[in-house]
XYZ file of C-alpha atoms in Angstrom:
460
model
C 178.380 169.618 32.801
C 176.704 168.655 36.042
C 177.882 165.049 35.679
C 181.428 166.199 34.882
C 181.464 168.335 38.014
C 180.827 165.227 40.115
C 183.695 163.222 38.618
C 186.238 162.401 41.303
C 183.865 163.197 44.158
C 182.152 160.588 46.310
C 179.010 159.221 44.751
C 175.624 159.420 46.418
C 175.567 155.715 47.339
C 178.390 155.792 49.891
C 177.199 158.822 51.859
C 173.614 157.572 51.724
C 174.518 154.214 53.280
C 176.786 155.905 55.787
C 173.981 158.261 56.769
C 171.661 155.317 57.255
C 174.170 153.468 59.432
C 174.875 156.648 61.367
C 171.139 157.158 61.920
C 170.761 153.618 63.250
C 173.873 153.993 65.412
C 172.511 157.178 66.950
C 168.867 156.274 67.411
C 168.803 152.478 67.601
C 172.131 151.127 68.894
C 170.542 148.036 70.430
C 169.023 147.105 67.089
C 172.376 147.835 65.453
C 174.022 145.435 67.889
C 171.601 142.681 66.893
C 172.317 143.236 63.217
C 176.089 143.508 63.621
C 176.247 140.417 65.803
C 174.260 138.417 63.250
C 176.464 139.785 60.474
C 179.631 138.665 62.259
C 178.160 135.183 62.726
C 177.515 135.015 58.977
C 181.102 136.110 58.233
C 182.549 133.433 60.547
C 180.165 130.899 58.987
C 181.343 131.766 55.473
C 184.991 131.411 56.535
C 184.319 127.998 58.086
C 182.649 126.923 54.844
C 185.985 127.296 53.044
C 187.352 123.882 51.982
C 190.666 124.513 53.764
C 188.871 125.205 57.068
C 187.834 121.567 57.404
C 190.264 118.706 57.900
C 189.972 116.010 55.257
C 188.348 116.148 51.838
C 185.413 118.435 51.069
C 184.065 121.275 53.120
C 181.804 121.576 56.115
C 178.035 121.619 55.689
C 176.214 124.902 56.191
C 174.634 123.713 59.458
C 178.005 122.575 60.846
C 179.601 125.927 59.974
C 176.630 127.972 61.216
C 176.359 126.064 64.493
C 180.096 126.359 65.191
C 180.201 130.043 64.193
C 177.224 130.910 66.405
C 178.691 128.939 69.293
C 182.031 130.744 68.882
C 180.716 134.292 68.470
C 178.156 133.742 71.236
C 180.980 132.246 73.368
C 178.968 129.129 74.134
C 181.028 126.039 73.288
C 178.302 123.646 72.167
C 179.370 121.754 69.048
C 177.973 119.177 66.672
C 181.444 118.198 65.410
C 184.718 117.528 67.211
C 186.483 120.904 67.263
C 189.916 119.336 67.674
C 189.841 116.993 64.690
C 187.156 118.400 62.378
C 188.715 121.810 61.747
C 192.168 122.680 60.414
C 194.537 125.235 61.894
C 192.833 127.880 59.770
C 189.473 126.803 61.151
C 190.792 127.052 64.697
C 192.039 130.598 64.020
C 188.624 131.569 62.645
C 186.919 130.124 65.734
C 189.366 131.985 68.005
C 188.627 135.271 66.224
C 184.893 134.654 66.655
C 185.404 133.972 70.354
C 187.410 137.167 70.851
C 184.844 139.320 69.083
C 181.975 137.702 70.956
C 183.703 138.192 74.272
C 183.813 141.945 73.807
C 180.056 142.060 74.219
C 177.109 143.195 72.195
C 176.808 146.787 73.395
C 180.575 147.274 73.349
C 180.635 146.132 69.743
C 177.779 148.478 68.864
C 179.514 151.415 70.536
C 182.791 150.743 68.725
C 181.000 150.491 65.379
C 179.052 153.668 66.074
C 182.294 155.439 66.984
C 183.904 154.305 63.724
C 180.923 155.423 61.643
C 179.935 158.700 63.280
C 183.360 159.619 64.722
C 181.786 159.984 68.162
C 179.497 158.111 70.522
C 176.035 159.662 70.486
C 174.068 160.450 73.626
C 171.562 157.682 72.994
C 174.355 155.192 72.534
C 176.025 156.343 75.733
C 172.804 155.974 77.675
C 172.135 152.470 76.381
C 175.757 151.390 76.713
C 175.863 152.780 80.239
C 172.675 150.882 81.057
C 174.020 147.665 79.557
C 177.395 147.886 81.268
C 176.022 149.268 84.542
C 178.435 152.198 84.377
C 178.058 155.958 84.603
C 177.428 157.961 81.450
C 180.912 159.435 81.325
C 182.561 156.058 81.895
C 181.580 154.463 78.579
C 184.692 155.590 76.719
C 186.891 154.433 79.584
C 184.966 151.186 79.777
C 185.669 150.406 76.121
C 189.394 150.823 76.755
C 189.137 148.740 79.923
C 187.397 145.947 78.008
C 190.213 145.678 75.485
C 193.058 146.119 77.978
C 191.540 143.684 80.475
C 190.803 141.078 77.815
C 194.298 141.111 76.344
C 196.013 141.263 79.749
C 194.124 138.376 81.339
C 194.340 136.277 78.185
C 198.110 136.820 78.083
C 198.497 135.818 81.730
C 196.366 132.694 81.278
C 198.268 131.716 78.112
C 201.613 132.091 79.907
C 200.349 130.032 82.849
C 199.066 127.238 80.595
C 202.033 127.143 78.228
C 204.503 125.036 80.310
C 202.019 122.210 80.901
C 200.753 122.252 77.318
C 204.344 122.332 75.993
C 204.990 119.016 77.734
C 202.241 117.391 75.632
C 202.745 119.170 72.323
C 205.344 118.173 69.748
C 206.350 121.685 68.646
C 206.853 125.069 70.276
C 204.477 126.814 67.855
C 201.855 124.131 68.402
C 202.038 124.581 72.174
C 201.954 128.364 71.823
C 198.919 128.289 69.550
C 197.122 125.825 71.798
C 197.875 127.958 74.883
C 196.592 131.146 73.250
C 193.438 129.387 72.057
C 192.731 127.989 75.520
C 193.350 131.414 77.066
C 190.814 132.987 74.704
C 188.336 130.197 75.365
C 188.829 130.494 79.135
C 188.577 134.243 79.685
C 185.739 134.623 77.189
C 183.921 131.683 78.805
C 183.668 130.094 75.365
C 184.078 126.420 76.261
C 185.961 125.409 73.091
C 188.815 122.902 73.367
C 191.088 121.869 70.510
C 192.990 119.133 72.363
C 192.278 115.665 70.946
C 191.284 114.225 74.339
C 189.748 117.443 75.643
C 190.614 118.362 79.214
C 189.887 114.936 80.706
C 193.593 114.193 80.956
C 194.106 117.264 83.169
C 191.559 116.405 85.868
C 194.274 116.316 88.550
C 196.589 118.926 87.017
C 196.539 122.097 89.145
C 198.833 123.907 86.682
C 196.130 123.618 84.018
C 192.947 123.722 86.110
C 193.795 126.662 88.389
C 194.558 129.178 85.581
C 191.353 128.100 83.846
C 189.339 128.561 87.064
C 190.817 132.017 87.736
C 190.532 133.087 84.084
C 186.912 131.953 83.988
C 186.069 133.974 87.106
C 187.853 137.072 85.747
C 185.766 136.974 82.583
C 182.546 136.057 84.345
C 182.320 138.794 86.991
C 182.055 141.478 84.312
C 184.095 144.402 83.029
C 182.335 147.084 85.151
C 183.315 145.177 88.299
C 186.931 144.881 87.179
C 186.997 148.564 86.238
C 185.446 149.627 89.554
C 187.868 147.516 91.608
C 190.895 148.677 89.615
C 189.991 152.295 90.320
C 189.480 151.653 94.036
C 191.672 148.636 94.821
C 192.101 149.433 98.525
C 188.740 151.062 99.214
C 185.950 148.463 99.133
C 183.630 151.030 100.729
C 183.861 153.065 97.521
C 182.873 150.155 95.341
C 179.530 150.523 93.609
C 176.427 148.622 94.678
C 176.666 146.630 91.447
C 180.210 145.535 92.255
C 179.331 144.506 95.801
C 176.200 142.619 94.734
C 178.069 140.842 91.946
C 181.006 139.742 94.098
C 178.953 138.619 97.098
C 176.355 136.769 95.006
C 178.829 135.242 92.569
C 181.190 133.825 95.185
C 178.389 132.727 97.515
C 176.848 130.685 94.713
C 180.320 129.444 93.730
C 181.002 128.029 97.207
C 177.574 126.362 97.299
C 178.131 124.917 93.809
C 181.549 123.462 94.649
C 180.227 121.795 97.816
C 177.049 120.424 96.202
C 178.681 119.064 93.050
C 181.510 117.566 95.067
C 179.065 115.903 97.471
C 176.796 114.593 94.710
C 179.606 113.160 92.575
C 182.234 112.221 95.204
C 181.417 108.539 94.784
C 179.773 108.972 91.389
C 181.509 110.532 88.387
C 184.489 111.366 90.644
C 184.568 107.853 92.121
C 187.616 106.637 90.185
C 189.686 109.716 91.031
C 192.101 110.253 93.904
C 191.136 112.561 96.769
C 193.276 115.351 95.320
C 191.661 114.918 91.918
C 188.166 114.881 93.446
C 188.794 118.161 95.241
C 190.158 119.795 92.092
C 187.322 118.365 89.967
C 184.790 119.790 92.454
C 186.420 123.230 92.247
C 186.582 123.077 88.468
C 183.028 121.838 87.898
C 181.686 124.232 90.499
C 183.146 127.105 88.481
C 182.518 126.245 84.853
C 178.691 125.855 84.874
C 178.430 129.601 85.526
C 179.251 130.070 81.823
C 182.685 128.660 80.967
C 181.508 125.273 79.703
C 184.912 123.628 80.088
C 185.035 120.247 81.806
C 187.685 117.839 83.051
C 185.190 115.005 83.585
C 182.412 113.461 81.500
C 179.251 115.488 82.134
C 177.146 112.715 80.618
C 178.327 110.341 83.377
C 177.017 112.575 86.151
C 173.725 112.001 87.953
C 170.493 113.765 87.079
C 170.624 115.468 90.467
C 173.934 117.080 89.504
C 172.493 118.063 86.139
C 169.634 119.799 87.939
C 172.080 121.733 90.137
C 174.026 122.718 87.022
C 170.773 123.762 85.317
C 170.218 126.282 88.115
C 173.830 127.475 88.026
C 173.776 127.910 84.241
C 170.454 129.753 84.263
C 171.692 132.238 86.885
C 174.925 132.669 84.948
C 177.670 135.230 85.455
C 178.031 138.967 86.002
C 176.518 141.711 83.861
C 178.589 143.020 80.932
C 181.005 140.117 81.274
C 181.787 137.239 78.966
C 179.253 134.946 80.634
C 175.565 134.428 79.996
C 172.434 133.556 81.948
C 170.050 136.009 83.601
C 173.078 137.405 85.530
C 173.906 137.203 89.225
C 172.727 140.758 89.942
C 169.305 139.880 88.534
C 169.163 136.876 90.846
C 170.386 138.973 93.790
C 167.707 141.637 93.249
C 164.997 138.964 93.166
C 166.251 137.412 96.413
C 166.523 140.808 98.099
C 162.994 141.720 96.986
C 161.653 138.463 98.438
C 163.469 139.090 101.731
C 162.169 142.657 101.884
C 158.607 141.473 101.231
C 158.910 138.743 103.867
C 160.091 141.302 106.416
C 157.387 143.749 105.468
C 159.922 146.387 104.403
C 158.724 149.081 102.055
C 162.028 149.303 100.182
C 164.523 146.767 98.896
C 167.906 147.661 100.319
C 171.474 146.376 100.081
C 174.781 147.745 101.371
C 173.157 150.943 102.570
C 171.483 151.638 99.230
C 167.867 151.486 98.081
C 167.155 149.557 94.891
C 164.554 151.333 92.703
C 161.311 149.605 91.728
C 162.140 149.765 88.013
C 165.163 147.543 88.700
C 162.764 144.995 90.226
C 160.684 145.066 87.056
C 163.760 144.581 84.883
C 164.896 141.635 87.017
C 161.472 139.998 86.824
C 161.259 140.643 83.063
C 164.715 139.215 82.382
C 164.028 136.112 84.457
C 160.598 135.485 82.984
C 161.747 136.055 79.408
C 164.688 133.699 79.938
C 162.467 131.024 81.475
C 159.972 131.463 78.627
C 162.662 130.954 75.963
C 164.015 127.898 77.786
C 160.529 126.435 78.165
C 159.539 126.921 74.526
C 162.851 125.549 73.224
C 162.704 122.539 75.562
C 159.159 121.692 74.476
C 160.081 122.022 70.793
C 163.188 119.811 71.029
C 161.345 117.202 73.093
C 158.862 116.884 70.250
C 161.620 116.730 67.643
C 163.770 114.103 69.368
C 163.446 111.026 71.539
C 165.776 112.328 74.238
C 164.665 112.461 77.910
C 163.626 115.729 79.534
C 166.660 115.903 81.848
C 169.123 115.839 78.948
C 167.133 118.160 76.676
C 166.621 120.723 79.444
C 170.355 120.631 80.213
C 171.294 121.301 76.567
C 168.700 124.056 76.191
C 169.776 125.943 79.324
C 173.416 125.466 78.317
C 172.648 127.078 74.955
C 170.548 129.936 76.359
C 173.080 130.707 79.104
C 175.953 130.401 76.568
C 177.691 127.830 78.758
C 178.532 124.980 76.408
C 178.386 122.037 78.815
C 176.686 119.035 77.256
C 175.432 115.619 78.255
C 176.492 114.443 74.803
C 173.261 114.665 72.810
C 173.806 117.885 70.816
C 175.390 116.116 67.838
C 172.643 113.451 67.901
C 169.746 115.903 67.701
C 167.840 116.413 64.423
C 168.950 119.356 62.306
C 165.795 121.316 63.180
C 166.529 120.920 66.890
C 170.114 122.040 66.306
C 168.825 125.162 64.550
C 166.689 125.891 67.606
C 169.853 125.756 69.707
C 171.521 128.158 67.255
C 168.708 130.681 67.741
C 168.807 130.167 71.490
C 172.574 130.785 71.653
C 172.129 134.004 69.691
C 169.289 135.275 71.868
C 171.086 134.235 75.042
C 174.293 136.065 74.094
C 172.608 139.194 72.805
C 170.740 139.339 76.084
C 167.067 139.356 76.836
C 167.089 142.993 77.886
C 169.076 144.104 74.837
C 166.710 142.181 72.602
C 163.731 143.835 74.266
C 165.404 147.238 73.894
C 165.877 146.571 70.175
C 162.128 146.116 69.816
C 161.117 149.007 72.032
C 163.946 151.420 72.778
C 162.022 153.957 74.779
C 159.733 153.337 77.691
C 156.400 155.107 77.562
C 155.883 158.018 79.910
C 152.261 158.589 80.671
C 151.023 161.926 81.936
C 147.761 160.424 83.194
C 148.058 157.489 85.604
C 145.164 155.132 86.259
C 143.760 154.656 89.769
C 145.548 152.085 91.922
C 143.997 148.743 92.862
C 145.521 145.585 94.336
C 144.857 142.078 92.948
C 145.155 139.109 95.302
C 148.574 137.422 95.091
C 149.134 133.873 96.334
């Protein structure tokens, strides 16, 4: 009779799994984000393994599908196959979906999933999401809406701006429309994927193509909290948050330096065969994309090692927090510079724009930078021992993978499969974020009642 009474009611398995997911969503959202992100990569991988996802007979190998799926979901752009010719239209749609999901961000994805499971965002989730997105606790719900609205709006604008120029090169209206939408997704999400047969090399002097890509890249790179803060106070810069001011000043200062340095280093080098107009545009384009976009209108492999080194620095610093870019983030770099300046001046506090930056922010900046450098160093050493490629090229590929940039000197496809798997892991860790990964391992900081006596070691 007891069994009959349960007929037509939900079984114990469903609620049990839902309770488990709800528990993880409430108490370990960072860990949930890691799991969900990995799960999405596996789904995209399985779709790319379908025979009709690959052009030509047969299907893609598991490594080809996994590498492409990870690069798409982690909005990187590194590939071991030619995206334009290797995948079919279905494959391109799958890659575009992976890019869109990846661009929404790890903590945003975790918050949305937690909302769907538990019907509300728990306090722990709000705290972690607020920390990740650098927003106030009550702003998380609004931030999620802003992420979606901003993404779709900017992508639509970029697609409309690119469509006329792409239509002139495409045979059909639908083909041009699909190509424009794909490039808009790749641009705003800083994904670095291109499905044009010749890439973007044919557009090196085309302002109608390059300018929307530059502006779309910047919009995605500065971060959703900055966009949200500016949109709420468009005419009152004084009311902008410290995070917004630090991001904008640091990002555009580095951007100007990057444009000038790359232009100067390659004016008679990789840009030597271009006209003056094309050189200026190429300098603007290549000064923008190393921050995380990964798109290129010139051959990166033809550039000098000095330019590669400059790009290494730009890629490692990366874009803004809670944006579609990677790297250690510009605010992390800004805090480190401000701390150095304060120490050099003998100031007790680190200050910026009339605000004092807490010491725990310094520790987070140092931790993020060191952890990123450690991952890059270990991966570089491993790939050097697995391949016969020079250090300059290997380091470039490794930083490009960690910072989810996607620029390449052309050796990614030539690396051994083990080295390519290392890049897969690096893309995943770089996109998830060093701080989010650390939070997944240890969500709560220890609070000690008893503090040990202070002593000062010698530094320097």
